[in-house]
Amino acid sequence: MNRRLAAWANRFQLDRSLLWVLAARIWQVVSGPLTICLIGIYMSLDEQGVYYGIFSFLTIQAFFELGLLSVLITFAGHEATSLNVHAPPAFESEAWQRAAMRMAELLRSSRRWFAAAGVVYGVVALVMGWRVLSDLEFTNPVAWQWPLLLVLPCAALTVVWSPNVAILEGIGLRETVYRIRLLQAFSGSLVVWGCLTMGLGIWSVVAATATQTLWTGYLVAVYGRPVFRPILAQVGQSAEFSWRKDVVPFQWKVAVNGVLYYVTTQCFVLIILWFSKDSAEAGRLGMTLTATAAIQMLAMAWVQAKYPVAASLHGAGKREQAGTMWQQIAISSSALLVLAFIALTLLVMLLPWLDPRFENRFVSPEIVAILGLGCLANHLSAIQSFYILSRRFPPLMIMIPAMIIAASSIWLAGYFYSTWGIACAYAASFWLVLLPLQTWGYLKLRKC
């Protein structure tokens, strides 16, 4: 029996860190429907639109992170074997000291970068959010000004602290990071539910974001400081590592791809708010995307948990082992995503009959199914991208014009055909353009 369980665990690449990630994703899938129900009960369609609109402005922090967090995980993962944070630091070891000097330079430089990025993000998000929400047409007025003003500093502070979390994840504290993220998800849901049932409406966004920020600060202060203290104590600059020479040439390609990916896949609600100025339609699409995002995050749990492992395996020269693990991850996560989207489409189809209050809260089942097709192609492309990055190869440059084409088609389709146009352009661009090119480049690099 134990051997059979071990075989299944090996087949699905299950370990403690992955179980923490899965627990967080499962919680989001389980808690999501209750959150959606409470929004449907306690919020008007206009409030629902503003709620998801503010969340959209929170997500643009990815635009300012410029893909650097994945780069930090990769570089930290390649140093994990030498640092060995799970054992007492071998301060007399020359290999440890050299790795610590490289990591200290990475940590200091990334902190400076993200401190500036957090400030710029807060200002830009405030200006953009104020402009877009001011132009909305409401059936009943919604007081969004103070929630927007208070939520963005919390989100900006999370950006400032994020490189510490990424490096902790990369150097081997994955289980700790993922456990804290589970607590973030759990407490965030409880806070949102409490705010909604008390009639606080869109103030729930502020409370949830503040909760996430507090947990991030706790992780950095309690777990990050003891790990980083001996590393930062190293005096001098590593001759083997330079932010400008090693990270920037690698990162700018990741940044361009990250920005284009955000514009291509994360702006659907903003497109509706910007062009249609229809808060109700934005609310329907936002609630649907909440469900689809939960499915995508659940499927990406394997990738998130095993990406630092793959980077470490490549850093140790175990390329075949990393490739075999990645193939198993692709099969397991993709199957889960397909089954979950089938269930979501059926649920949206049946929901108006189960409770008439939710008749106009989601987009149509046909649009959900089309979004599901796009998400599957997106997921397959992401799996290949993360594998390429784990080998410290920069993103494929051929993907830049491909994503420009995809982003242009989605924004134009949204302008002319609203939600239907966005869904169709999203699915078509990923299946016909992005995934074929990504697969071609991925197979070519696997032979290297």
XYZ file of N, CA, C and O in Angstrom, residues 73 161 300 349 403:
20
model
N 14.045 34.060 -8.631
C 13.904 32.664 -8.225
C 14.920 31.796 -8.960
O 15.552 30.905 -8.379
N 8.374 44.545 -0.871
C 8.866 43.376 -0.142
C 9.008 42.130 -1.015
O 9.630 41.152 -0.605
N -1.702 25.716 -12.068
C -0.317 26.179 -12.042
C 0.386 25.866 -10.726
O 1.579 26.176 -10.569
N -24.073 27.486 -16.639
C -25.276 27.172 -17.404
C -26.469 26.903 -16.484
O -27.603 27.307 -16.765
N 3.210 38.226 -29.282
C 2.359 38.768 -28.225
C 1.837 40.158 -28.575
O 0.747 40.537 -28.140
